[in-house]
Each structure stands twice: as structure tokens, then as C-alpha cells.
């Protein structure tokens, strides 16, 4: 046994037992790392004539040195039609398992698809040293594998592709550290699996949300997260393509503005070259100005900033807004018509084109398919209040719905109408932004609406005030300094069409479509009151 480490040179006192133990642990970790490094490299002493078939790719060869013309195959395209064909793949070494000294199995993953690669020293071109090299590759390392596709007799468990690659070359492109902060296998585990294991007396690792977000790069590699953000991409794509087909024009509005776009104190304030400014809470003012600029129908996909301290499962300080604004000919129901067609088209598209992604999400976060009607249900706010009152829930007829009331109403709507997606309109004016048009027959109500999925609000929309004098009056009544929005108000002095629109959070749409319990799951790198990294 090694003697205890001596006190540091020049120190007047000996190290404590605690310090000695700490140094001993550090020494053992260094030794383990050295051993791991030795295992992962094949030295000259091995004198393997097949050494060119495996090893680490030199950095020099990865610096865009040349174009070789090699043909690469995506793992998702590996199937039995490629039997006996040579292939070249690149991916992550998800799991590595050695079977003695002559055989090793490496499961390689690429963007959620996996294939089992087999190294057998009995085959030509594969040496025991090559098997040893493969067995020592650290999990999540990037590897290049060349081999021949084979079709096993029995189904392969644990991989998406039902073929194997009989390896004749394997190279490490970039090594992951030997010990990862979180294991992908643990991060991909469902609560159902964890609870079932506990019932059987086995304790599995549960990766909590903060740990996931601290190591988000690793967490994003799970099949569920790969699915979530591909679904999100499809939501954005359908939103854009549908609106373009309806004659809308895509625009980009400034995120640095002089005043608050929604009113209130929940803004991120900053100094703009000596002038007070803030980050836009929405593109509201400028998309309306675009209507005044004769674009007729506009939409925007962009960042939205809210400085409110909302520590909830559905609020973020920064999210992606999907915004729409359009001229109205006669009635604000024209805007609701667009919402209806847009979201029915979107839900149909997700169900039709994102089956694999939805299945991946469902495996980790089980959910029931969203129920929606071909023609979206519309209820007035007053009708909603009456439905709640009929079940004993007392509500202020001129107040807003709280979270509990929203969920209760969603439950009642599902039971009565068989849908989890509906529109509630004619909200009380007092709970809507200053630019909302009052109802013609009752100034206590407004030409506005909210849209709900699974009992939670996802969309807010309305007809806007397009008369400068009324807009000024409304802004002042809401406590907004009209000087900070003077250019916005002036836009309506030069002739403005009646218009309306709506805004929806991209992350919230995906969260509720997939019935996820937290919006942070659908934000790539979430920003909330307590998180600004990574």
C-alpha cells in the first residue's frame, strides 16, 4: 500500500485525514483514467497487420482536408433490401458489449435511429486487437463504421433497424469522456418503467428536470426529445405553408422597441444608445402597422419576451411566437375562421406525417391522441361561465378565467361536445389589452377570443381598435404612456382598415398536443425566471 501523501512542500502542518482521503480518491481517478486511455488506444507494440482497419481518426483528416467521394448511408435507411451490400455509416456508439476477446457488439445511433454492428475476430479483416479497440470506445463517441449488411434470423431487440452490420472497419472520429454527467439510457426512461421497477424491488435512475436542462445537449439525444423537436418543426412548417396558401405575407418586426407592446410592467428594459427601450412582448404593434402599410394579411414566426415572474409549468421568459394579423371585411369571426382551418390542418398533418415521432414521445411520456372536431366548436364567454355555474363553480362574469376554471371548462366541453380543442369568444373588455375592440352591443365585452387545447389556453386573438382617438383613450385607461407608442397610434391617422389577429406560443402548442406536463420539455434551451444557461 502506498504511504499517505506528505504535506505540501513548505507547509507548517500535516494534512488532515480528510485531505489525505481526498488526495487518495483523486489519485485513483487519475489511475482509472490512465487505464481507460490505454485500453482505448492500440499501441505500436501490438504490431497488428490489420491496424489500418481501426483506430482514432487524426484531427488533420477532419479539417476538411479532401473530398473522398465515399458514399454514406443514413442509419434510418438500413433495411433488408441492402442485404450483403457494403455500407458506410457515422453515428454515436450508444452501447458497447464485448463477448470474450473475439466478439464485440456496438449499437450505433444517428438522429434517433439505431443499428447493431458486430465485430468478429473469426472474420477476415477483423483482429482481436480491433475487437479490443471497439470494446474500449466510450459511450456517445462519434464513430465511422464500414461493413456488410446482414439479416439475422431472429428479431433484434433494442434497435430500430432490423438488420446488422458485419464490421470490417471501425474508427473513432471524436471521443466522449469516459463518464457522462447523465446517461442517455436513464434520460430516456419513462416514469412507468421506473415505477414498475420499484414495484419489483429494483431502483432505476430518475433524471430530474433541472439535471436534464443543465446537460441539455445530452438530454436532447433521447428518442422522445428527437421526436418533440421534429414535431415542433412540423408545426412551424404547417403554420407557414397554410398561411402562405391563404394569401398571407411573412414579415419580420423589430424586437427592440421604445415602449411596451402589451402594457404592464412585465418587460425586459434596456438602454438603447442612451434612450430607454425594452424587448418586445409581442410583434403586436408592428404587425398592425404592417396592415396599415397595405399588406392585407401578415404573419410572423419569431422570439417573444416576457419578464413576468411566472413559476408555472406553462410560462417562459422567452418563447417562439406564431403571430397573425389580417384585414376584416365585416366581422371578427373571419379571424376565428382562419384559426379553425389552420389548426385542424395542423393537427391532421401531425397525425399523418409525424407518426414515428409521436410514438417516440408516447413511449416516454404516454398520452392520448388529441380529440378535435372537423368544424371547431365556438362558445361565447358568457356560455362558458354558465356551464361552470351549472356545476357549482362561481365566476366573476367580467373577470378572466383562472387556471382551475380553464381546466374545469375544458373537462365540461369534452364531456358535452367530445372535443379538447375549442374557441371561447366575447371576453370581458376589462381583461383584454388596450388595443382590443369593444363589442358594439355591450361595451363591457370585446370582440376577442381565446383558444384552448386540453383545458389550457394557447391562443389569444381579437379585432383591434383601428381609430386613433379610441386607441389613445384605451391606452391611457390601461396606464400606458401614449408618448412611447405615438408612431403606432399615428399609423391609424392615415386611413386604416378594420383588422384583427391572434398570437400563439409554438412551445405551448407542442406541449398540449402531446399532453406534456411542462413547457420546458418543448423549449430547446428554456429561458425562465431562474434559468439563462445553457
Coordinates of C-alpha atoms in Angstrom, one line a residue:
X1 CA 0.0 0.0 0.0
X2 CA 1.3 3.5 -0.9
X3 CA 2.2 5.7 2.1
X4 CA -0.1 8.6 2.9
X5 CA 0.7 11.7 0.8
X6 CA 3.1 14.0 2.5
X7 CA 2.1 17.6 3.4
X8 CA 2.6 20.1 0.7
X9 CA 6.1 21.5 0.4
X10 CA 6.6 24.5 2.6
X11 CA 3.5 23.7 4.8
X12 CA 3.8 24.1 8.5
X13 CA 1.4 21.3 9.4
X14 CA 0.5 17.8 8.2
X15 CA -2.6 17.1 6.0
X16 CA -5.7 16.1 7.8
X17 CA -7.3 12.6 7.4
X18 CA -10.0 14.2 5.3
X19 CA -7.4 15.8 2.9
X20 CA -5.4 12.6 2.7
X21 CA -8.6 10.7 1.7
X22 CA -9.4 13.3 -0.9
X23 CA -6.0 13.1 -2.4
X24 CA -6.2 9.3 -2.5
X25 CA -9.5 9.4 -4.3
X26 CA -8.0 11.8 -6.8
X27 CA -5.1 9.5 -7.4
X28 CA -7.4 6.5 -8.0
X29 CA -9.4 8.6 -10.5
X30 CA -6.3 9.5 -12.4
X31 CA -5.1 5.9 -12.5
X32 CA -8.5 4.8 -13.8
X33 CA -8.4 7.4 -16.5
X34 CA -4.9 6.3 -17.5
X35 CA -6.1 2.7 -17.7
X36 CA -9.1 3.7 -19.8
X37 CA -6.8 5.7 -22.1
X38 CA -4.5 2.8 -22.5
X39 CA -7.5 0.5 -23.3
X40 CA -8.9 2.8 -25.9
X41 CA -5.6 3.1 -27.9
X42 CA -3.8 0.4 -29.9
X43 CA 0.0 0.8 -29.4
X44 CA 2.8 0.1 -31.8
X45 CA 3.7 -2.9 -29.6
X46 CA 0.5 -4.7 -30.8
X47 CA 2.1 -5.0 -34.3
X48 CA -1.3 -5.7 -35.9
X49 CA -1.1 -6.0 -39.7
X50 CA -4.8 -5.0 -39.8
X51 CA -4.3 -1.8 -37.8
X52 CA -5.5 0.4 -40.6
X53 CA -9.0 -1.0 -40.2
X54 CA -9.5 0.7 -36.8
X55 CA -8.2 3.4 -34.6
X56 CA -8.6 7.1 -33.9
X57 CA -9.1 9.5 -36.9
X58 CA -6.4 12.2 -36.8
X59 CA -7.6 15.8 -36.4
X60 CA -5.7 16.6 -39.6
X61 CA -8.0 14.3 -41.5
X62 CA -11.1 16.1 -40.1
X63 CA -10.1 19.6 -41.1
X64 CA -11.9 19.5 -44.5
X65 CA -8.7 18.0 -45.9
X66 CA -10.2 16.4 -49.0
X67 CA -13.4 15.1 -50.6
X68 CA -13.0 11.4 -50.9
X69 CA -16.3 10.6 -52.8
X70 CA -17.2 8.0 -50.2
X71 CA -20.9 7.0 -50.2
X72 CA -22.6 7.3 -46.8
X73 CA -25.8 5.6 -45.7
X74 CA -28.2 7.0 -43.1
X75 CA -28.9 4.5 -40.4
X76 CA -32.7 5.1 -40.9
X77 CA -32.3 3.7 -44.4
X78 CA -30.7 0.4 -43.4
X79 CA -33.1 -2.4 -44.2
X80 CA -33.2 -6.0 -45.6
X81 CA -33.1 -4.7 -49.2
X82 CA -29.5 -3.9 -48.5
X83 CA -28.6 -7.5 -47.5
X84 CA -25.0 -8.4 -48.5
X85 CA -24.3 -4.8 -49.6
X86 CA -21.3 -2.8 -48.2
X87 CA -22.3 0.3 -46.3
X88 CA -20.5 3.2 -44.5
X89 CA -22.2 4.9 -41.6
X90 CA -21.4 7.5 -39.0
X91 CA -23.1 7.8 -35.6
X92 CA -22.8 7.6 -31.9
X93 CA -21.6 4.5 -30.0
X94 CA -24.7 4.1 -27.9
X95 CA -23.8 0.8 -26.2
X96 CA -20.7 -1.4 -26.4
X97 CA -20.7 -5.0 -25.3
X98 CA -17.8 -7.4 -25.6
X99 CA -18.3 -11.2 -25.7
X100 CA -15.0 -12.6 -24.7
X101 CA -11.9 -11.4 -26.6
X102 CA -13.1 -12.3 -30.1
X103 CA -16.6 -10.7 -30.4
X104 CA -18.0 -7.2 -29.7
X105 CA -21.4 -5.6 -30.4
X106 CA -21.6 -1.9 -30.9
X107 CA -25.1 -0.2 -31.2
X108 CA -24.6 2.9 -33.3
X109 CA -27.2 5.7 -33.2
X110 CA -27.9 8.5 -35.7
X111 CA -30.7 11.0 -35.1
X112 CA -32.8 8.5 -33.1
X113 CA -32.3 5.5 -35.4
X114 CA -30.1 2.6 -34.2
X115 CA -28.3 -0.4 -35.7
X116 CA -26.3 -3.2 -34.2
X117 CA -22.7 -3.6 -35.5
X118 CA -20.9 -6.9 -35.0
X119 CA -17.2 -7.4 -34.8
X120 CA -16.0 -11.0 -35.0
X121 CA -12.3 -11.8 -35.0
X122 CA -13.1 -15.0 -36.9
X123 CA -13.9 -12.9 -39.9
X124 CA -11.3 -11.7 -42.5
X125 CA -10.2 -8.2 -41.8
X126 CA -11.0 -8.3 -38.1
X127 CA -8.3 -8.9 -35.5
X128 CA -8.6 -9.4 -31.7
X129 CA -6.9 -6.0 -31.3
X130 CA -9.7 -4.5 -33.4
X131 CA -12.3 -6.1 -31.1
X132 CA -10.4 -4.8 -28.1
X133 CA -10.3 -1.3 -29.6
X134 CA -14.1 -1.3 -30.2
X135 CA -14.9 -2.7 -26.8
X136 CA -13.0 0.2 -25.2
X137 CA -14.8 3.0 -27.1
X138 CA -16.6 5.3 -24.7
X139 CA -20.4 5.6 -25.0
X140 CA -21.6 8.5 -27.1
X141 CA -18.4 8.8 -29.0
X142 CA -18.7 9.5 -32.8
X143 CA -17.6 6.5 -34.9
X144 CA -17.3 5.6 -38.5
X145 CA -18.3 2.0 -39.3
X146 CA -17.8 0.1 -42.6
X147 CA -19.2 -3.3 -43.1
X148 CA -21.7 -5.5 -44.9
X149 CA -25.5 -5.6 -44.1
X150 CA -26.8 -8.9 -42.8
X151 CA -30.3 -10.0 -41.8
X152 CA -30.4 -12.1 -38.6
X153 CA -32.9 -15.0 -38.2
X154 CA -34.4 -13.6 -35.0
X155 CA -35.8 -10.1 -34.4
X156 CA -33.3 -7.7 -32.9
X157 CA -34.3 -6.2 -29.6
X158 CA -33.2 -2.7 -28.6
X159 CA -32.6 -1.2 -32.1
X160 CA -34.8 0.5 -34.6
X161 CA -33.3 -1.2 -37.6
X162 CA -33.9 -5.0 -38.0
X163 CA -30.6 -5.6 -39.8
X164 CA -27.0 -5.9 -38.6
X165 CA -23.7 -4.6 -40.0
X166 CA -20.8 -7.2 -40.1
X167 CA -18.0 -4.8 -39.4
X168 CA -14.7 -4.7 -41.3
X169 CA -13.6 -1.2 -40.3
X170 CA -14.3 1.0 -37.3
X171 CA -12.7 4.4 -36.5
X172 CA -13.3 6.8 -33.6
X173 CA -13.9 10.3 -35.0
X174 CA -14.4 12.0 -31.7
X175 CA -14.3 10.5 -28.2
X176 CA -16.8 11.3 -25.5
X177 CA -15.5 11.5 -21.9
X178 CA -15.5 8.0 -20.2
X179 CA -18.1 9.1 -17.6
X180 CA -21.0 11.2 -18.8
X181 CA -22.9 13.6 -16.4
X182 CA -26.2 11.7 -17.3
X183 CA -26.7 8.5 -19.2
X184 CA -28.9 8.7 -22.3
X185 CA -30.5 5.4 -21.3
X186 CA -31.5 6.9 -17.9
X187 CA -32.7 10.1 -19.5
X188 CA -34.9 8.2 -22.0
X189 CA -36.6 6.1 -19.3
X190 CA -40.3 6.7 -18.7
X191 CA -42.0 7.1 -15.3
X192 CA -44.0 3.9 -16.0
X193 CA -40.7 1.9 -16.3
X194 CA -39.3 3.5 -13.1
X195 CA -42.5 2.8 -11.1
X196 CA -42.8 -0.8 -12.4
X197 CA -39.2 -1.5 -11.4
X198 CA -39.8 -0.1 -7.9
X199 CA -42.7 -2.5 -7.5
X200 CA -40.4 -5.3 -8.4
X201 CA -37.8 -4.1 -5.9
X202 CA -35.4 -2.6 -8.4
X203 CA -34.4 1.1 -8.2
X204 CA -33.7 2.8 -11.5
X205 CA -32.1 6.2 -12.0
X206 CA -34.6 9.0 -12.4
X207 CA -33.1 12.1 -14.1
X208 CA -34.9 15.2 -12.8
X209 CA -35.8 18.2 -14.9
X210 CA -33.1 20.6 -13.7
X211 CA -30.4 18.0 -14.3
X212 CA -31.7 17.4 -17.8
X213 CA -31.7 21.1 -18.5
X214 CA -28.2 21.5 -17.0
X215 CA -26.9 18.9 -19.5
X216 CA -29.5 19.7 -22.2
X217 CA -27.1 18.6 -25.1
X218 CA -27.2 15.1 -23.7
X219 CA -30.9 15.2 -22.9
X220 CA -31.8 16.2 -26.4
X221 CA -30.4 12.9 -27.7
X222 CA -33.2 10.8 -26.3
X223 CA -35.8 9.4 -28.7
X224 CA -38.6 11.4 -27.1
X225 CA -36.7 14.7 -27.4
X226 CA -35.7 14.0 -31.0
X227 CA -39.4 13.5 -31.7
X228 CA -40.6 16.6 -29.8
X229 CA -38.5 19.0 -31.8
X230 CA -39.2 17.4 -35.1
X231 CA -42.9 17.7 -34.3
X232 CA -42.2 21.4 -33.4
X233 CA -40.6 21.9 -36.8
X234 CA -43.7 20.4 -38.5
X235 CA -46.0 22.8 -36.5
X236 CA -44.0 25.8 -37.7
X237 CA -43.9 24.4 -41.3
X238 CA -47.7 23.8 -41.5
X239 CA -48.3 27.3 -39.9
X240 CA -46.2 28.9 -42.6
X241 CA -47.4 26.9 -45.6
X242 CA -51.1 27.2 -44.7
X243 CA -50.9 30.9 -44.3
X244 CA -49.0 31.4 -47.5
X245 CA -51.6 29.4 -49.3
X246 CA -54.3 31.8 -47.9
X247 CA -52.6 34.9 -49.2
X248 CA -50.6 35.9 -46.1
X249 CA -47.2 37.6 -46.3
X250 CA -44.4 36.6 -43.9
X251 CA -42.8 39.6 -42.1
X252 CA -40.1 40.3 -39.5
X253 CA -40.7 43.0 -36.9
X254 CA -38.2 44.6 -34.5
X255 CA -37.6 43.1 -31.1
X256 CA -36.1 46.3 -29.7
X257 CA -38.9 48.9 -29.1
X258 CA -39.3 52.2 -27.3
X259 CA -42.4 51.2 -25.3
X260 CA -44.1 48.1 -24.1
X261 CA -46.2 46.3 -26.7
X262 CA -48.7 44.7 -24.3
X263 CA -48.7 47.2 -21.4
X264 CA -47.9 46.4 -17.8
X265 CA -44.5 46.0 -16.1
X266 CA -43.5 42.6 -17.4
X267 CA -40.9 43.9 -19.9
X268 CA -37.1 43.5 -20.1
X269 CA -35.8 47.0 -20.0
X270 CA -32.5 48.1 -21.5
X271 CA -30.5 51.1 -22.6
X272 CA -30.7 51.8 -26.4
X273 CA -27.8 54.3 -27.0
X274 CA -28.9 56.4 -24.1
X275 CA -32.6 56.0 -24.8
X276 CA -34.8 53.8 -22.6
X277 CA -36.1 50.8 -24.5
X278 CA -37.3 47.2 -24.0
X279 CA -37.6 43.8 -25.7
X280 CA -40.9 43.3 -27.5
X281 CA -43.5 41.4 -25.6
X282 CA -45.1 40.6 -29.0
X283 CA -45.0 41.8 -32.5
X284 CA -48.5 43.3 -31.9
X285 CA -47.9 46.9 -32.7
X286 CA -45.8 46.4 -35.7
X287 CA -47.9 43.7 -37.3
X288 CA -50.8 46.1 -37.1
X289 CA -48.7 48.8 -38.7
X290 CA -47.9 46.4 -41.5
X291 CA -51.7 46.1 -42.1
X292 CA -51.8 49.9 -42.2
X293 CA -49.0 49.6 -44.8
X294 CA -51.4 47.7 -47.1
X295 CA -50.0 44.2 -46.8
X296 CA -53.6 43.0 -46.1
X297 CA -52.6 39.7 -44.4
X298 CA -49.4 39.1 -42.5
X299 CA -47.8 36.5 -40.2
X300 CA -44.6 36.2 -38.2
X301 CA -42.6 33.5 -36.5
X302 CA -40.1 35.0 -34.0
X303 CA -39.0 35.4 -30.4
X304 CA -41.2 36.9 -27.8
X305 CA -40.0 38.2 -24.4
X306 CA -42.0 38.3 -21.1
X307 CA -40.3 39.5 -17.9
X308 CA -43.1 38.3 -15.6
X309 CA -42.1 36.1 -12.7
X310 CA -44.3 33.1 -13.6
X311 CA -43.1 30.0 -12.0
X312 CA -45.5 27.7 -13.7
X313 CA -45.5 24.6 -16.0
X314 CA -46.6 26.7 -19.0
X315 CA -44.8 30.1 -18.8
X316 CA -41.4 31.1 -20.2
X317 CA -39.5 34.4 -20.3
X318 CA -38.6 33.8 -24.0
X319 CA -40.6 31.7 -26.4
X320 CA -41.3 31.5 -30.1
X321 CA -44.4 33.4 -31.2
X322 CA -46.6 32.5 -34.1
X323 CA -48.5 35.7 -35.0
X324 CA -51.1 36.6 -37.5
X325 CA -52.8 39.9 -38.5
X326 CA -55.4 40.4 -41.2
X327 CA -57.9 42.9 -42.6
X328 CA -61.6 42.2 -41.6
X329 CA -64.4 42.8 -44.0
X330 CA -67.4 42.5 -41.7
X331 CA -66.9 40.5 -38.5
X332 CA -64.1 39.3 -36.3
X333 CA -65.4 35.7 -36.9
X334 CA -63.3 35.9 -40.1
X335 CA -60.2 35.7 -37.9
X336 CA -61.7 32.7 -36.0
X337 CA -62.4 31.1 -39.3
X338 CA -58.6 31.2 -40.1
X339 CA -57.8 29.8 -36.7
X340 CA -60.3 26.9 -37.2
X341 CA -58.9 25.9 -40.6
X342 CA -55.3 26.4 -39.7
X343 CA -55.3 24.3 -36.6
X344 CA -57.4 21.4 -38.0
X345 CA -55.0 21.3 -40.9
X346 CA -52.1 21.4 -38.5
X347 CA -53.4 18.6 -36.3
X348 CA -54.2 16.4 -39.3
X349 CA -50.7 17.0 -40.6
X350 CA -49.0 16.0 -37.3
X351 CA -51.1 12.8 -37.1
X352 CA -50.4 11.9 -40.7
X353 CA -46.7 12.8 -41.1
X354 CA -45.3 12.6 -37.6
X355 CA -46.3 9.0 -36.6
X356 CA -42.8 7.8 -35.7
X357 CA -42.1 11.0 -33.7
X358 CA -45.4 10.9 -31.8
X359 CA -44.7 7.2 -31.0
X360 CA -41.3 8.1 -29.6
X361 CA -42.8 10.8 -27.4
X362 CA -45.6 8.4 -26.3
X363 CA -43.1 5.7 -25.2
X364 CA -41.5 8.0 -22.7
X365 CA -44.5 10.3 -21.9
X366 CA -47.7 8.3 -22.6
X367 CA -50.6 10.4 -23.8
X368 CA -54.0 10.0 -25.5
X369 CA -54.5 11.4 -29.0
X370 CA -56.0 14.9 -29.1
X371 CA -59.7 14.9 -29.8
X372 CA -60.9 17.7 -32.1
X373 CA -63.8 18.4 -34.4
X374 CA -63.7 18.9 -38.2
X375 CA -65.5 22.3 -37.5
X376 CA -64.1 23.8 -34.4
X377 CA -66.6 24.5 -31.5
X378 CA -67.2 28.1 -30.6
X379 CA -68.8 29.3 -27.4
X380 CA -69.2 32.8 -26.0
X381 CA -67.6 33.7 -22.7
X382 CA -71.0 34.0 -21.2
X383 CA -71.9 30.5 -22.3
X384 CA -68.7 29.2 -20.7
X385 CA -69.5 31.0 -17.4
X386 CA -73.0 29.4 -17.4
X387 CA -71.5 26.0 -17.9
X388 CA -69.2 26.5 -15.0
X389 CA -72.0 27.9 -12.8
X390 CA -74.2 24.9 -13.6
X391 CA -71.6 22.7 -11.9
X392 CA -71.3 24.9 -8.8
X393 CA -68.2 26.9 -9.9
X394 CA -68.8 30.6 -9.2
X395 CA -67.1 33.1 -11.5
X396 CA -66.9 36.8 -11.9
X397 CA -68.9 37.4 -15.2
X398 CA -66.5 40.3 -16.0
X399 CA -63.3 38.6 -14.8
X400 CA -60.8 36.3 -16.5
X401 CA -60.7 32.6 -16.2
X402 CA -58.1 31.2 -13.8
X403 CA -56.2 28.0 -14.5
X404 CA -58.5 25.9 -12.5
X405 CA -61.6 27.3 -14.2
X406 CA -60.0 26.8 -17.7
X407 CA -59.3 23.1 -16.9
X408 CA -62.8 22.6 -15.5
X409 CA -64.4 24.2 -18.5
X410 CA -62.2 22.0 -20.8
X411 CA -63.5 18.9 -19.0
X412 CA -67.1 20.0 -19.4
X413 CA -66.6 20.8 -23.1
X414 CA -65.1 17.4 -23.7
X415 CA -68.0 15.7 -21.9
X416 CA -70.7 17.6 -23.7
X417 CA -69.2 18.2 -27.2
X418 CA -66.5 15.5 -27.5
X419 CA -63.6 17.9 -28.3
X420 CA -60.5 19.1 -26.5
X421 CA -60.0 22.0 -28.9
X422 CA -62.4 24.9 -28.9
X423 CA -62.8 28.7 -29.1
X424 CA -64.2 30.9 -26.4
X425 CA -65.1 34.5 -27.6
X426 CA -66.6 37.8 -26.5
X427 CA -64.4 38.2 -23.5
X428 CA -64.9 41.0 -20.9
X429 CA -63.1 44.1 -22.2
X430 CA -61.5 44.7 -18.8
X431 CA -59.3 41.6 -19.1
X432 CA -58.0 42.3 -22.6
X433 CA -55.2 44.5 -23.9
X434 CA -55.8 48.2 -24.7
X435 CA -55.9 47.7 -28.5
X436 CA -59.0 45.3 -28.3
X437 CA -62.2 46.5 -30.0
X438 CA -65.2 46.7 -27.7
X439 CA -68.5 44.9 -28.6
X440 CA -71.0 47.1 -30.5
X441 CA -73.9 46.0 -28.2
X442 CA -72.2 45.9 -24.8
X443 CA -69.1 47.9 -24.0
X444 CA -68.3 45.6 -21.1
X445 CA -67.4 42.9 -23.6
X446 CA -65.0 42.8 -26.5
X447 CA -64.6 41.3 -30.0
X448 CA -61.9 38.9 -28.7
X449 CA -61.3 35.2 -28.3
X450 CA -59.1 32.6 -26.7
X451 CA -58.5 29.1 -28.0
X452 CA -58.0 26.1 -25.7
X453 CA -56.3 22.7 -26.0
X454 CA -56.9 20.1 -23.3
X455 CA -58.2 22.7 -20.9
X456 CA -55.3 25.2 -21.3
X457 CA -55.3 28.5 -23.3
X458 CA -52.9 28.5 -26.3
X459 CA -54.2 31.4 -28.5
X460 CA -55.3 34.9 -27.8
X461 CA -56.9 37.0 -30.5
X462 CA -59.3 39.8 -31.3
X463 CA -60.5 42.6 -33.6
X464 CA -58.2 45.6 -33.0
X465 CA -59.1 49.2 -32.5
X466 CA -58.2 51.0 -35.7
X467 CA -59.5 54.5 -34.8
X468 CA -56.6 56.7 -33.4
X469 CA -58.8 58.6 -30.9
X470 CA -60.4 55.5 -29.3
X471 CA -57.0 53.8 -29.3
X472 CA -55.5 56.7 -27.4
X473 CA -58.3 56.7 -24.9
X474 CA -58.0 52.9 -24.4
X475 CA -54.2 53.1 -23.9
X476 CA -54.5 55.9 -21.3
X477 CA -57.1 53.9 -19.4
X478 CA -54.7 51.0 -19.2
X479 CA -52.0 53.2 -17.8
X480 CA -49.8 53.3 -20.9
X481 CA -47.7 56.4 -21.7
X482 CA -49.0 57.2 -25.2
X483 CA -45.8 59.1 -26.0
X484 CA -44.0 55.8 -26.1
X485 CA -46.3 54.4 -28.8
X486 CA -47.0 57.6 -30.7
X487 CA -45.8 56.3 -34.0
X488 CA -48.1 53.3 -33.6
X489 CA -51.1 55.4 -32.9
X490 CA -50.3 57.8 -35.7
X491 CA -50.4 54.8 -38.1
X492 CA -54.2 54.9 -37.8
X493 CA -54.5 58.6 -38.6
X494 CA -53.6 58.0 -42.3
X495 CA -56.5 55.6 -43.0
X496 CA -56.7 52.1 -41.6
X497 CA -58.8 49.1 -42.5
X498 CA -60.7 47.2 -39.7
X499 CA -58.4 44.3 -38.8
X500 CA -57.7 41.6 -36.3
X501 CA -55.4 38.8 -35.5
X502 CA -54.0 36.3 -33.0
X503 CA -50.9 35.0 -31.4
X504 CA -49.9 31.6 -30.2
X505 CA -46.8 30.1 -28.5
X506 CA -45.1 27.4 -30.6
X507 CA -43.8 25.6 -27.5
X508 CA -47.3 25.6 -25.9
X509 CA -48.9 24.1 -29.0
X510 CA -46.5 21.1 -29.0
X511 CA -46.7 20.7 -25.2
X512 CA -50.5 20.5 -25.3
X513 CA -50.8 18.4 -28.5
X514 CA -48.5 15.8 -26.9
X515 CA -50.1 16.3 -23.4
X516 CA -46.7 17.0 -21.8
X517 CA -46.6 18.3 -18.3
X518 CA -44.1 21.1 -18.7
X519 CA -43.3 23.7 -21.4
X520 CA -39.6 23.3 -20.7
X521 CA -39.8 20.0 -22.4
X522 CA -40.8 21.7 -25.7
X523 CA -38.2 24.6 -25.5
X524 CA -34.8 23.7 -26.9
X525 CA -32.9 25.7 -24.3
X526 CA -35.6 27.2 -22.0
X527 CA -35.4 30.7 -20.5
X528 CA -37.5 31.1 -17.3
X529 CA -37.1 33.4 -14.3
X530 CA -34.4 31.1 -12.9
X531 CA -32.6 29.9 -16.0
X532 CA -30.5 31.7 -18.6
X533 CA -28.0 28.9 -19.4
X534 CA -27.1 26.8 -21.1

